Coordinates of C-alpha atoms and ligand atoms in Angstrom, one line a residue:
M132 CA 0.0 0.0 0.0
D133 CA 1.6 3.3 -1.0
D134 CA 1.5 6.4 1.2
L135 CA -2.1 7.7 1.1
S136 CA -1.0 11.3 1.7
I137 CA 0.6 11.6 -1.7
K138 CA -2.5 10.2 -3.6
K139 CA -5.2 12.5 -5.0
C140 CA -8.9 12.3 -4.3
V141 CA -11.1 11.5 -7.3
P142 CA -14.3 13.4 -8.2
C143 CA -17.1 12.0 -6.0
D144 CA -19.6 12.2 -8.8
S145 CA -18.1 9.4 -10.8
K146 CA -20.9 7.0 -11.2
D147 CA -18.9 3.9 -10.4
L148 CA -17.9 5.1 -6.9
R149 CA -19.2 2.7 -4.3
P150 CA -18.9 2.7 -0.5
M151 CA -16.2 0.3 0.7
T152 CA -16.8 -2.7 2.9
E153 CA -16.2 -2.7 6.6
Q154 CA -13.3 -5.1 6.0
A155 CA -11.7 -2.8 3.5
A156 CA -12.1 0.2 5.9
S157 CA -10.6 -1.9 8.8
D158 CA -7.5 -2.6 6.6
L159 CA -7.1 1.1 5.6
I160 CA -7.7 2.6 9.1
T161 CA -4.3 1.2 10.1
K162 CA -2.7 3.6 7.6
V163 CA -4.1 6.8 9.2
D164 CA -2.7 7.3 12.6
G165 CA -5.1 8.5 15.3
W166 CA -8.3 8.2 13.2
N167 CA -11.1 6.0 14.3
L168 CA -13.8 4.1 12.3
V169 CA -17.2 5.0 13.7
S170 CA -20.6 3.9 12.7
E171 CA -23.3 6.6 12.4
G172 CA -26.6 4.9 11.7
D173 CA -25.6 2.2 9.1
A174 CA -22.9 4.3 7.6
L175 CA -19.2 4.3 8.4
R176 CA -17.2 7.5 9.1
L177 CA -13.7 8.5 9.9
K178 CA -13.3 10.5 13.1
K179 CA -10.3 12.1 15.0
T180 CA -10.2 14.6 17.8
W181 CA -7.5 17.1 19.0
K182 CA -7.3 19.5 21.9
V183 CA -6.1 22.9 20.7
K184 CA -4.3 25.7 22.7
S185 CA -7.1 28.2 22.1
F186 CA -10.4 28.8 20.3
T187 CA -8.7 30.9 17.7
K188 CA -6.0 28.2 17.2
G189 CA -8.9 25.9 16.6
L190 CA -10.1 28.2 13.8
E191 CA -6.5 28.3 12.4
M192 CA -6.6 24.5 12.3
F193 CA -9.9 24.6 10.4
K194 CA -8.3 26.9 7.8
L195 CA -5.4 24.6 7.3
I196 CA -7.8 21.7 6.8
A197 CA -10.1 23.7 4.6
D198 CA -7.2 24.5 2.2
V199 CA -6.4 20.8 1.8
A200 CA -10.1 19.9 1.4
E201 CA -10.5 22.6 -1.3
A202 CA -7.3 21.4 -3.1
E203 CA -8.7 17.8 -3.1
G204 CA -12.4 18.7 -3.8
H205 CA -13.2 16.4 -0.8
H206 CA -14.5 17.9 2.4
P207 CA -14.7 17.0 6.1
D208 CA -17.2 17.9 8.8
L209 CA -15.5 20.3 11.3
H210 CA -16.5 20.7 14.9
L211 CA -15.0 23.0 17.5
V212 CA -16.8 22.5 20.9
R213 CA -16.2 23.6 24.5
W214 CA -13.6 26.2 23.1
N215 CA -10.7 23.8 22.6
N216 CA -12.0 20.5 21.4
V217 CA -11.7 19.9 17.6
T218 CA -13.4 16.9 16.0
V219 CA -13.1 16.1 12.3
E220 CA -15.4 13.6 10.6
I221 CA -14.9 12.4 7.0
W222 CA -17.1 10.3 4.7
T223 CA -18.1 10.4 1.1
H224 CA -21.6 12.0 1.0
A225 CA -22.1 11.1 -2.6
V226 CA -22.2 7.4 -1.7
G227 CA -23.2 7.6 1.9
G228 CA -20.2 5.7 3.2
L229 CA -16.4 5.5 3.0
T230 CA -14.3 5.6 -0.1
E231 CA -10.5 5.8 -0.6
N232 CA -11.0 9.6 -0.9
D233 CA -11.8 9.7 2.8
F234 CA -8.6 8.0 3.8
I235 CA -6.5 10.2 1.5
L236 CA -8.0 13.3 3.1
A237 CA -7.3 11.9 6.6
A238 CA -3.7 11.1 5.6
K239 CA -3.2 14.6 4.2
I240 CA -4.7 16.1 7.4
N241 CA -2.2 14.1 9.4
A242 CA 0.6 15.5 7.3
L243 CA -0.3 19.1 8.1
N244 CA 2.1 21.0 10.4
M245 CA -0.3 21.6 13.3
Q246 CA 1.9 21.0 16.3
H247 CA 2.0 24.7 17.2
L248 CA -1.8 24.8 17.4
L249 CA -2.2 21.7 19.7
R250 CA -2.2 21.5 23.5
R251 CA 0.8 19.4 24.7
K252 CA -0.3 16.0 26.0
A253 CA 0.1 15.6 29.7
T254 CA 3.3 13.6 30.2
N255 CA 2.4 12.0 33.6
Ligands
H2B1498 C1 -19.0 16.9 -7.4 C2 -18.6 16.3 -6.0 O1 -19.3 15.2 -5.7 C3 -18.8 17.3 -4.9 O2 -18.4 18.6 -5.3 C4 -17.9 16.9 -3.7 C5 -17.6 18.0 -2.8 N1 -16.9 17.5 -1.6 C6 -17.3 16.3 -1.1 N2 -16.9 15.9 0.1 C7 -17.2 14.7 0.6 N3 -16.8 14.4 1.9 N4 -18.1 13.9 0.0 C8 -18.6 14.2 -1.2 O3 -19.4 13.4 -1.8 C9 -18.2 15.4 -1.8 N5 -18.6 15.8 -3.1

């Protein structure tokens, strides 16, 4: 499996795009550090959470992610709650499930330089 972060998303309106199986998703989730497979209703989603240093740094993070999403033509759901908790959810709306696009976007988000925006994890 080559590095997902260097792949490109395909247009979601291609008619032969189908949601992947749970098994395929379980294989791919190992390639995107920190992301979880969650089931919302009967559809699978990718989900990851971060704690940011401040509300405004959360919005800076949204902008970094938005730039990647626009470049890929594939977009996540962005949540910023209780001032410093960022959650990103990704799925392919056109098929109501997961496609490789979702994992490519997750890998590209992981590749962003966001350390300066994130709260340091407690070491103890
Ligand atoms: C034509 C194309 O389907 C749409 O423009 C794109 C936009 N971004 C998208 N993002 C996501 N996550 N799913 C989609 O189906 C999708 N569709």
